XYZ file of C-alpha atoms in Angstrom:
699
model
C 0.000 0.000 0.000
C 2.862 2.387 0.790
C 4.419 1.707 -2.612
C 1.066 2.343 -4.302
C 0.623 5.602 -2.400
C 4.156 6.730 -3.285
C 3.637 5.926 -6.984
C 0.260 7.676 -7.020
C 1.711 10.776 -5.392
C 4.597 10.847 -7.849
C 2.324 10.504 -10.895
C -0.593 12.707 -9.780
C 1.468 15.377 -8.036
C -0.659 15.507 -4.893
C -1.389 13.231 -1.905
C -4.216 10.720 -1.804
C -6.020 12.795 0.847
C -6.479 15.634 -1.603
C -7.852 13.209 -4.206
C -10.555 12.204 -1.724
C -11.340 15.867 -0.982
C -11.593 16.573 -4.717
C -13.934 13.670 -5.424
C -16.214 14.374 -2.450
C -16.414 18.092 -3.267
C -17.147 17.530 -6.958
C -19.746 14.839 -6.223
C -21.572 16.945 -3.619
C -21.427 20.148 -5.697
C -22.677 18.542 -8.920
C -25.195 16.260 -7.229
C -26.902 19.078 -5.334
C -26.604 21.879 -7.905
C -30.073 21.478 -9.405
C -32.572 19.456 -11.394
C -31.724 18.337 -14.934
C -35.342 18.605 -16.107
C -35.467 21.073 -18.997
C -38.379 23.076 -20.375
C -37.154 22.734 -23.967
C -37.673 25.442 -26.579
C -39.790 28.562 -26.084
C -42.447 30.459 -28.037
C -43.423 34.117 -27.807
C -47.182 34.661 -27.790
C -47.788 38.039 -29.408
C -50.724 40.418 -29.409
C -49.878 42.638 -32.363
C -53.161 44.435 -33.026
C -56.755 44.316 -31.842
C -57.537 41.737 -34.527
C -54.185 40.002 -34.777
C -53.086 38.069 -31.742
C -51.806 34.608 -30.775
C -53.559 31.522 -29.580
C -52.513 27.893 -29.397
C -55.046 25.080 -29.460
C -54.109 21.789 -27.754
C -55.774 18.417 -28.281
C -55.614 16.548 -24.974
C -56.412 12.831 -24.712
C -56.316 10.098 -22.115
C -53.167 7.906 -22.070
C -53.433 4.520 -23.770
C -53.009 1.270 -21.842
C -53.399 -2.376 -22.740
C -56.117 -4.528 -21.219
C -55.866 -8.198 -20.308
C -56.364 -9.190 -23.944
C -53.531 -6.925 -25.081
C -55.862 -4.446 -26.759
C -55.371 -0.727 -26.336
C -57.892 1.331 -24.400
C -58.078 4.733 -22.732
C -56.801 4.984 -19.176
C -59.510 6.049 -16.746
C -58.276 9.551 -15.894
C -59.705 12.979 -15.290
C -57.984 16.293 -15.840
C -56.281 17.315 -12.609
C -54.648 20.651 -13.502
C -52.837 22.600 -16.181
C -49.302 23.734 -15.391
C -47.443 26.543 -17.102
C -43.846 27.675 -17.305
C -43.411 31.232 -18.591
C -40.288 33.266 -19.238
C -40.130 36.945 -20.023
C -43.022 39.387 -20.081
C -42.125 41.893 -22.765
C -43.651 44.922 -21.088
C -42.293 47.884 -19.139
C -44.998 47.253 -16.543
C -43.943 43.577 -16.431
C -47.607 42.566 -16.294
C -49.503 40.281 -18.623
C -52.622 38.124 -18.791
C -52.989 34.664 -20.282
C -56.347 32.931 -20.594
C -57.132 29.224 -20.870
C -60.304 28.182 -22.694
C -61.807 24.830 -23.633
C -63.965 23.422 -26.371
C -65.358 20.096 -27.541
C -64.428 18.269 -30.725
C -67.560 19.673 -32.359
C -66.186 23.204 -32.082
C -65.076 23.906 -35.619
C -64.052 27.519 -35.077
C -61.323 28.691 -32.748
C -63.723 31.287 -31.341
C -66.141 28.620 -30.078
C -64.276 28.089 -26.821
C -65.369 28.719 -23.266
C -63.354 30.641 -20.689
C -61.805 28.310 -18.148
C -59.241 30.252 -16.142
C -57.059 33.344 -16.298
C -53.503 33.989 -15.237
C -52.209 37.396 -14.271
C -48.474 37.707 -13.779
C -46.468 40.701 -12.635
C -42.927 41.492 -11.550
C -41.948 38.040 -12.662
C -38.526 37.997 -11.014
C -39.581 39.856 -7.878
C -40.851 37.809 -4.951
C -42.421 40.812 -3.216
C -45.703 42.407 -4.249
C -45.827 45.706 -6.081
C -49.176 46.759 -7.509
C -49.296 47.496 -11.257
C -48.985 51.165 -12.162
C -52.587 51.365 -13.361
C -54.079 49.568 -10.359
C -56.665 51.474 -8.368
C -55.778 52.466 -4.842
C -56.872 50.104 -2.044
C -57.856 47.451 -4.539
C -56.899 44.333 -2.571
C -57.877 41.901 -5.324
C -54.957 43.185 -7.414
C -52.570 41.694 -4.897
C -54.290 38.319 -4.806
C -54.935 38.063 -8.536
C -51.347 38.478 -9.636
C -48.591 35.868 -9.531
C -45.101 37.074 -8.559
C -41.646 35.595 -9.054
C -42.984 33.134 -11.637
C -40.349 33.415 -14.364
C -38.971 30.038 -15.499
C -40.618 28.188 -12.598
C -43.721 25.996 -12.735
C -47.038 27.564 -11.756
C -50.663 26.413 -11.764
C -52.297 29.741 -12.629
C -55.687 28.733 -14.034
C -57.303 27.299 -10.905
C -58.454 24.132 -12.665
C -58.181 22.037 -9.501
C -60.487 24.391 -7.607
C -63.329 24.124 -10.133
C -66.144 21.585 -9.840
C -65.045 18.025 -10.462
C -68.160 17.437 -12.565
C -67.086 20.002 -15.187
C -67.452 18.652 -18.701
C -63.932 19.572 -19.772
C -62.457 17.316 -17.064
C -63.817 14.186 -18.659
C -61.304 12.628 -21.013
C -63.455 9.831 -22.411
C -62.872 11.623 -25.720
C -60.285 14.270 -26.700
C -60.773 17.734 -25.208
C -59.461 20.920 -26.795
C -57.842 23.733 -24.827
C -56.850 27.150 -26.113
C -54.092 29.274 -24.575
C -54.664 32.865 -25.635
C -53.605 36.436 -24.965
C -57.076 37.935 -24.338
C -58.337 41.469 -24.705
C -58.047 43.554 -21.572
C -60.704 46.215 -20.959
C -61.840 45.966 -24.618
C -58.276 46.707 -25.769
C -55.558 44.434 -26.959
C -52.771 44.128 -24.417
C -49.266 45.218 -25.330
C -47.599 42.612 -23.119
C -46.278 39.753 -25.214
C -45.283 36.679 -23.238
C -42.528 34.096 -23.693
C -44.000 30.677 -22.846
C -41.561 27.828 -22.199
C -43.856 24.836 -21.655
C -47.410 23.809 -20.811
C -48.269 20.439 -19.235
C -51.715 18.873 -18.807
C -51.833 16.496 -15.854
C -54.536 13.923 -15.119
C -55.454 11.926 -12.032
C -55.911 8.180 -12.383
C -59.411 7.109 -11.368
C -60.308 3.991 -9.411
C -63.583 2.399 -8.453
C -64.005 4.836 -5.575
C -62.846 7.947 -7.421
C -59.429 9.525 -7.660
C -56.444 7.430 -6.590
C -54.065 10.355 -6.142
C -51.746 9.053 -8.859
C -50.920 11.787 -11.378
C -49.852 11.261 -15.001
C -48.832 13.575 -17.821
C -51.555 13.556 -20.491
C -50.745 13.161 -24.199
C -51.142 16.435 -26.075
C -50.987 17.533 -29.704
C -51.078 20.904 -31.465
C -54.390 21.457 -33.235
C -54.445 23.119 -36.715
C -56.714 25.858 -35.384
C -53.652 27.369 -33.699
C -52.795 30.890 -34.830
C -49.384 32.468 -34.293
C -48.953 35.773 -36.170
C -45.549 37.374 -36.577
C -44.874 41.059 -36.061
C -42.815 41.220 -39.237
C -45.526 39.480 -41.249
C -43.325 36.453 -41.945
C -45.429 33.632 -40.453
C -43.934 30.163 -40.353
C -45.703 26.856 -40.032
C -48.000 27.362 -37.088
C -47.981 23.810 -35.713
C -44.217 23.570 -35.967
C -43.718 26.804 -34.030
C -46.312 25.924 -31.389
C -44.654 22.545 -30.884
C -42.080 24.344 -28.732
C -44.723 24.532 -25.972
C -44.984 20.740 -25.648
C -41.474 19.549 -26.544
C -40.408 18.670 -22.968
C -43.411 16.968 -21.387
C -42.708 15.722 -17.866
C -44.295 15.997 -14.442
C -43.557 19.481 -13.042
C -42.039 19.942 -9.613
C -43.373 22.588 -7.240
C -40.815 22.034 -4.493
C -39.926 25.407 -2.991
C -36.201 24.789 -3.207
C -33.472 26.269 -5.386
C -32.821 22.716 -6.577
C -35.918 23.138 -8.769
C -36.474 26.898 -8.814
C -34.415 29.965 -9.656
C -33.177 32.972 -7.745
C -33.980 36.494 -8.903
C -30.496 36.905 -10.378
C -30.819 33.609 -12.226
C -34.169 34.659 -13.661
C -32.561 37.753 -15.145
C -29.773 35.609 -16.574
C -32.333 33.217 -18.051
C -34.033 36.150 -19.759
C -30.698 36.988 -21.404
C -30.059 33.337 -22.273
C -33.545 33.056 -23.805
C -32.849 36.007 -26.074
C -29.450 34.557 -26.998
C -31.089 31.279 -27.986
C -33.783 33.100 -29.983
C -31.111 34.910 -32.007
C -32.043 37.992 -34.021
C -35.808 37.704 -33.519
C -37.120 41.088 -32.514
C -40.666 42.352 -31.950
C -41.276 46.114 -32.098
C -42.618 47.671 -28.881
C -41.408 44.709 -26.796
C -39.556 45.749 -23.612
C -36.567 43.453 -23.167
C -34.998 42.783 -19.781
C -32.114 40.668 -18.577
C -28.747 40.639 -16.847
C -26.891 43.952 -16.685
C -23.895 42.990 -14.542
C -21.768 40.382 -16.276
C -19.536 40.505 -19.329
C -19.660 38.440 -22.520
C -17.718 35.335 -21.408
C -19.835 34.804 -18.297
C -23.045 35.074 -20.311
C -21.702 32.873 -23.138
C -20.669 30.073 -20.740
C -24.037 30.252 -18.980
C -25.819 29.924 -22.324
C -23.496 27.065 -23.343
C -24.520 25.157 -20.228
C -28.175 25.383 -21.268
C -27.307 24.249 -24.793
C -25.635 21.131 -23.371
C -28.021 20.266 -20.531
C -31.156 22.210 -21.500
C -32.967 25.110 -19.840
C -32.715 23.535 -16.417
C -31.190 24.497 -13.049
C -28.355 22.033 -13.632
C -27.680 23.358 -17.122
C -27.500 27.011 -16.140
C -25.297 26.284 -13.097
C -22.989 23.646 -14.599
C -19.999 25.858 -15.400
C -20.336 27.671 -12.085
C -19.946 24.342 -10.265
C -16.938 23.398 -12.394
C -15.359 26.771 -11.615
C -15.805 26.228 -7.880
C -14.151 22.832 -8.228
C -11.370 24.449 -10.270
C -10.752 26.947 -7.460
C -10.184 24.028 -5.087
C -7.619 22.417 -7.411
C -5.780 25.579 -8.497
C -5.806 26.930 -4.940
C -4.208 23.711 -3.691
C -1.266 23.932 -6.112
C -0.938 27.698 -5.655
C -0.712 27.331 -1.870
C 1.771 24.473 -2.167
C 4.051 26.516 -4.429
C 3.779 29.634 -2.248
C 4.787 27.855 0.965
C 6.430 24.696 -0.422
C 4.279 22.580 1.844
C 1.711 19.846 1.178
C 0.299 20.407 4.662
C -0.411 24.048 3.869
C -2.103 23.069 0.593
C -4.287 20.473 2.340
C -5.205 23.023 5.020
C -6.397 25.408 2.302
C -8.428 22.632 0.638
C -10.125 21.766 3.932
C -10.983 25.395 4.749
C -12.279 26.121 1.249
C -14.335 22.919 1.085
C -16.010 23.649 4.427
C -16.331 27.442 4.168
C -19.935 27.121 2.922
C -19.886 29.568 0.029
C -17.722 27.244 -2.068
C -20.768 24.975 -2.397
C -23.719 27.359 -2.054
C -22.437 29.990 -4.495
C -21.752 27.226 -6.995
C -25.521 26.638 -6.892
C -26.468 29.928 -8.496
C -25.973 30.594 -12.158
C -24.446 34.065 -11.958
C -20.844 33.712 -13.174
C -19.428 34.569 -9.746
C -17.260 31.477 -9.299
C -16.123 31.534 -12.937
C -14.555 34.968 -12.550
C -12.897 34.052 -9.236
C -11.486 30.865 -10.808
C -9.847 32.756 -13.668
C -8.474 35.403 -11.282
C -6.914 32.756 -9.021
C -5.521 30.882 -12.042
C -3.924 34.092 -13.311
C -2.204 34.767 -9.991
C -1.085 31.139 -9.644
C 0.440 30.988 -13.135
C 2.146 34.372 -12.757
C 3.611 33.394 -9.385
C 5.077 30.309 -10.991
C 6.966 32.598 -13.348
C 8.121 34.711 -10.385
C 9.349 31.716 -8.374
C 10.800 29.540 -11.163
C 11.567 32.067 -13.865
C 12.753 31.139 -17.333
C 15.485 28.507 -17.308
C 16.252 29.206 -20.940
C 15.088 31.476 -23.770
C 12.621 29.019 -25.255
C 8.927 29.409 -26.198
C 7.956 26.606 -23.803
C 9.223 28.679 -20.862
C 6.639 31.380 -21.553
C 3.628 29.048 -21.213
C 2.909 30.058 -17.564
C 2.815 33.709 -18.654
C 0.507 32.838 -21.540
C -1.842 31.115 -19.076
C -1.594 34.028 -16.639
C -2.427 36.580 -19.311
C -5.329 34.660 -20.856
C -6.771 33.784 -17.434
C -6.613 37.444 -16.435
C -8.319 38.420 -19.683
C -11.043 35.804 -19.109
C -11.638 37.127 -15.584
C -12.242 40.612 -17.014
C -14.558 39.084 -19.626
C -16.677 37.593 -16.827
C -17.035 40.915 -15.017
C -15.325 44.110 -16.143
C -14.455 45.095 -12.568
C -12.003 42.185 -12.369
C -9.605 44.471 -14.215
C -8.641 45.988 -10.832
C -7.371 42.770 -9.153
C -5.905 41.686 -12.508
C -3.733 44.804 -12.232
C -2.235 43.005 -9.229
C -1.273 40.151 -11.559
C 0.522 42.684 -13.759
C 2.391 43.999 -10.694
C 3.412 40.441 -9.770
C 4.648 39.924 -13.318
C 6.680 43.135 -13.089
C 8.302 41.875 -9.878
C 9.142 38.598 -11.599
C 10.529 40.454 -14.609
C 12.842 42.539 -12.422
C 13.977 39.393 -10.609
C 14.698 37.629 -13.912
C 16.526 40.671 -15.250
C 18.801 40.814 -12.215
C 19.422 37.075 -12.321
C 20.312 37.266 -16.007
C 22.664 40.204 -15.320
C 24.476 38.231 -12.624
C 24.799 35.233 -14.957
C 26.136 37.501 -17.725
C 28.715 39.078 -15.406
C 29.880 35.637 -14.273
C 30.164 34.489 -17.908
C 32.163 37.589 -18.834
C 34.511 37.034 -15.885
C 35.017 33.408 -16.896
C 35.718 34.442 -20.503
C 38.247 37.008 -19.275
C 40.040 34.283 -17.291
C 40.183 32.090 -20.413
C 41.551 34.991 -22.439
C 44.225 35.664 -19.797
C 45.172 31.984 -19.959
C 45.655 32.272 -23.712
C 42.605 30.234 -24.702
C 41.142 31.664 -27.942
C 37.403 32.421 -28.128
C 37.204 30.362 -31.322
C 39.827 27.725 -32.143
C 41.292 27.189 -35.610
C 38.992 24.198 -36.143
C 35.961 26.404 -35.383
C 35.429 25.079 -31.844
C 33.947 27.664 -29.496
C 35.501 28.084 -26.077
C 33.413 27.469 -22.968
C 33.757 31.083 -21.873
C 32.625 32.437 -25.214
C 29.663 30.026 -25.244
C 28.627 31.157 -21.767
C 28.816 34.815 -22.740
C 26.780 34.200 -25.896
C 23.992 32.236 -24.131
C 23.915 34.589 -21.126
C 23.746 37.628 -23.381
C 20.878 36.082 -25.346
C 19.046 35.337 -22.122
C 19.647 38.854 -20.838
C 18.544 40.517 -24.074
C 15.728 38.286 -25.248
C 14.489 36.379 -22.194
C 12.743 39.296 -20.518
C 11.648 40.687 -23.881
C 9.937 37.388 -24.731
C 8.291 37.247 -21.294
C 7.014 40.814 -21.610
C 5.681 40.234 -25.110
C 3.859 37.017 -24.246
C 2.272 38.363 -21.052
C 1.264 41.725 -22.517
C -0.148 40.219 -25.702
C -2.049 37.463 -23.925
C -3.540 39.896 -21.380
C -4.149 43.106 -23.319
C -4.806 41.647 -26.750
C -6.632 38.769 -25.091
C -9.099 41.194 -23.529
C -9.799 42.895 -26.851
C -9.774 39.834 -29.132
C -11.734 37.499 -26.873
C -14.091 40.333 -25.963
C -15.123 40.570 -29.611
C -15.235 36.790 -29.978
C -17.460 36.166 -26.947
C -19.640 39.180 -27.675
C -20.843 37.546 -30.906
C -23.196 35.059 -29.147
C -24.454 37.850 -26.869
C -24.728 40.551 -29.530
C -28.436 40.427 -30.387
C -29.543 39.791 -26.810
C -27.422 42.648 -25.422
C -28.628 44.971 -28.180
C -32.237 44.260 -27.262
C -31.623 44.625 -23.524
C -29.509 47.794 -23.629
C -30.898 49.543 -26.709
C -34.400 48.090 -27.120
C -33.705 47.324 -30.783
C -31.780 44.778 -32.808
C -29.911 45.000 -36.087
C -30.034 48.773 -36.571
C -27.542 49.664 -33.841
C -25.661 46.394 -33.351
C -22.178 47.895 -33.314
C -20.020 45.062 -32.027
C -17.503 47.324 -30.300
C -20.167 49.450 -28.612
C -21.931 46.368 -27.245
C -18.604 44.898 -26.065
C -17.863 48.121 -24.148
C -21.359 48.177 -22.604
C -20.880 44.622 -21.366
C -17.478 45.527 -19.921
C -18.674 48.692 -18.186
C -21.667 46.867 -16.664
C -19.306 45.492 -14.027
C -18.890 48.994 -12.575
C -22.572 49.726 -12.027
C -22.255 49.668 -8.229
C -22.106 47.047 -5.480
C -24.891 44.925 -4.089
C -25.079 45.811 -0.362
C -25.701 42.167 0.536
C -22.359 41.275 -1.066
C -20.618 42.167 2.221
C -23.102 40.256 4.352
C -22.051 36.949 5.886
C -25.502 35.712 4.788
C -25.764 36.357 1.062
C -29.442 35.657 0.129
C -29.815 33.529 -2.982
C -33.361 32.145 -2.894
C -36.433 32.151 -0.662
C -39.468 29.969 -1.303
C -43.018 30.224 0.010
C -45.871 28.003 1.153
C -46.240 25.426 3.925
C -42.812 23.915 3.208
C -40.059 25.972 1.647
C -36.332 26.535 1.687
C -34.037 29.494 2.104
C -30.785 29.262 0.165
C -27.866 31.311 1.431
C -24.304 31.913 0.407
C -23.410 31.756 4.091
C -19.721 32.151 4.907
C -18.677 29.867 7.741
C -17.877 31.972 10.824
C -14.890 29.777 11.596
C -13.583 30.379 8.063
C -13.972 34.154 8.526
C -11.961 34.014 11.752
C -9.274 31.972 10.018
C -9.063 34.526 7.186
C -8.640 37.317 9.755
C -6.017 35.231 11.551
C -4.239 34.857 8.210
C -3.869 38.645 8.009
C -2.452 38.733 11.554
C 0.043 35.970 10.731
C 1.123 37.835 7.579
C 1.812 41.015 9.557
C 3.745 38.980 12.127
C 5.780 37.450 9.283
C 6.632 40.914 7.921
C 7.898 42.023 11.340
C 10.080 38.919 11.748
C 11.568 39.279 8.268
C 12.185 42.995 8.734
C 14.092 42.420 11.979
C 16.523 40.043 10.320
C 16.892 42.166 7.172
C 15.478 39.465 4.898
C 15.577 39.755 1.143
C 12.504 40.949 -0.729
C 11.741 37.476 -2.109
C 11.149 36.119 1.399
C 8.251 38.531 1.831
C 6.427 37.273 -1.248
C 4.587 34.188 0.186
C 2.745 36.523 2.565
C 2.769 39.663 0.431
C 1.139 38.136 -2.685
C -2.063 36.722 -1.094
C -2.387 39.712 1.252
C -2.185 42.160 -1.674
C -4.664 40.088 -3.671
C -7.033 40.071 -0.718
C -6.900 43.861 -0.329
C -7.410 44.429 -4.069
C -10.498 42.211 -4.066
C -12.049 43.961 -1.072
C -11.350 47.380 -2.592
C -12.996 46.285 -5.851
C -16.037 44.997 -3.959
C -16.669 48.530 -2.712
C -17.647 49.794 -6.179
C -18.210 46.797 -8.468
C -21.390 45.149 -9.636
C -21.566 41.555 -8.434
C -19.594 42.618 -5.369
C -20.086 39.256 -3.662
C -17.635 37.755 -6.179
C -14.850 40.016 -4.944
C -15.740 39.486 -1.290
C -15.489 35.741 -1.878
C -12.137 36.162 -3.664
C -10.876 38.214 -0.714
C -11.795 35.448 1.723
C -10.190 32.927 -0.634
C -6.789 34.618 -0.422
C -7.293 34.870 3.340
C -7.640 31.075 3.455
C -4.367 30.769 1.538
C -2.699 33.108 4.036
C -3.714 31.212 7.144
C -2.992 27.814 5.579
C 0.592 28.760 4.709
C 1.511 31.184 7.462
C 0.332 28.709 10.081
C 2.770 26.123 8.727
C 5.628 28.646 8.718
C 4.822 29.579 12.319
C 4.874 25.889 13.286
C 8.455 25.614 12.000
C 9.750 28.179 14.492
C 9.813 25.810 17.463
C 8.236 22.915 19.309
C 5.810 25.113 21.254
C 4.652 26.851 18.105
C 4.185 23.532 16.333
C 2.054 22.197 19.192
C -0.047 25.372 19.266
C -0.639 25.208 15.497
C -1.611 21.537 15.793
C -4.221 22.336 18.456
C -5.578 25.261 16.401
C -5.841 22.967 13.364
C -7.934 20.416 15.240
C -10.204 23.058 16.784
C -10.603 24.835 13.445
C -11.415 21.655 11.540
C -14.037 20.623 14.096
C -15.531 24.131 14.149
C -15.668 24.277 10.357
C -17.350 20.865 10.149
C -19.900 21.631 12.883
C -20.886 25.015 11.457
C -21.036 23.576 7.945
C -23.455 20.920 9.211
C -25.570 23.521 11.054
C -25.936 25.657 7.932
C -26.374 22.675 5.590
C -30.117 23.291 5.437
C -29.424 26.709 3.876
C -26.482 25.543 1.795
C -28.393 22.738 0.090
C -31.796 24.473 0.047
C -33.705 21.869 2.060
C -37.449 22.698 2.464
C -38.698 22.779 6.044
C -42.017 23.765 7.686
C -42.769 27.445 7.259
C -43.290 27.892 11.015
C -39.695 26.818 11.630
C -37.809 28.291 8.712
C -39.701 31.585 8.881
C -37.752 32.356 12.049
C -34.676 32.808 9.898
C -36.310 35.240 7.458
C -34.332 38.084 9.061
C -31.288 36.687 7.265
C -32.743 37.859 3.943
C -32.820 41.534 4.961
């Protein structure tokens, strides 16, 4: 077993303990990130004029089963309810009305349908009630009639379950036709077009004594009487377009947990993603809304996740989870290189894994973790250049700088405000460049001295047979390293960072172009200047901080009903104390080094993470998505305490014993507090009477 462990450590580059931490973290983060159930494609129901508006007619039947003789027959079911999943409401008032009607097979005209139920939706990504602008004062029914926070989550808006069980439309002995329509409001056509993601008709299986409680999804088809006009007059095949409403038929989940539902920030991101997936489609007078914080790369990766895994919680959060896992891995190797200690690296991994936000913030789709991952990767790669340098003037030696520059550029392309901490990467590169320049100068001086000794001894620089002397060779290689080594490093880092920001900004803006144009300008096509949109996306990161970004309890999601969950990006108190202790240890290290007149390089293991931490906290004071920079600040604090604690332990037996005791107490505290806050980390629904006591956390 020891031989196996030694071979594994040699091949993998890290101890077996860290492998276990990696696997557990990745399994927990991915397994609890969200449901994989997608709503499929979407369709915008439009109300263009008073005589030209959308409706979709559905033919709903009972499921087929086989009897004892193997012959098909209708399952004995009755309509239980009709569930809807809507996206954006294209209105400045963010209010809209959808109506569900029904008709029998004898109804030959689409108008021969009977009103069944009506949905009113407002402030679709706002959980709190705000009356519509045109609502009358003291009109309490406005508050009860409207549905809030409904975007991209399942709702049952038509009240089918509450109607009499003897209603004709509930009988499915023969097909029943339902019409989803944008109705007239106060004898006028409404200007609020609605993006509908999916509609599901659910039936209850009937037994001899009535309903059995077993629910099934009913088969549904698009009826030819469907009418979907287009604002530009270019109507496509109606049935084919309407098929988007029934392309992902599965039993909806109404669990009030972020595992199935979305936070307000995610709903805004989904609005942007929906427009990205719809491409250049644009409807005049529509009011487009969406994310106004993150840059092109963050939005593009979020959309890519939905293209791979569908419009589902798992799909929209997938790359965020991978980024959180990447932070664990990169942070481990960064800490190990900073302090040359596996123990320090494992301490960082344990603190980060149990700090709470590493898991909970991976469960929201905003590209918070993605930006932090690229920032950490940039610092880690640049520090490798500072510590190792360039052993020779070869292209392969510039790879760490290429990674550092591109990672820094990607961080800025997630949120423009990352440009401030990325400036710290540039400062670290400058320190490494000066170090390399001095080292190359020393090597050149030594080579010149050696060549002078050879010359004094009568050894020619080049022999008659063309053989070069050792001294001349050393001077030539050292001079090349001195002249071209730092020039190559500067060129690679500057090009990968500065050009990377500009080139990749244009590249990743292409998928976002139409959506951003609609959201920022309210039009598409006429003002789609690629460079203007790219700058708007970059500058969005400076719109101002979210006050809750500094809170130890960062609210992500809050459900409602008898059982619901609160999801928090709650930083573990023990982890906060450790980050503060890391700052104290760093200051102590500076004092010790100053007293013994240490060289500048000895300050770097404490100076680099401390500077990064301060830059992140400063950025959080003015940046949009400020919680990302607060998290990054804590992250570098974890690196500080993990490494400085190990250095302190090396100063003597008493210090080593004290650090050992602190490690045990810290690990137990982290684990206990992580377990206590697990209900908020993993969004576990609990009785409202109990969980409501913690509602103060959301304010």
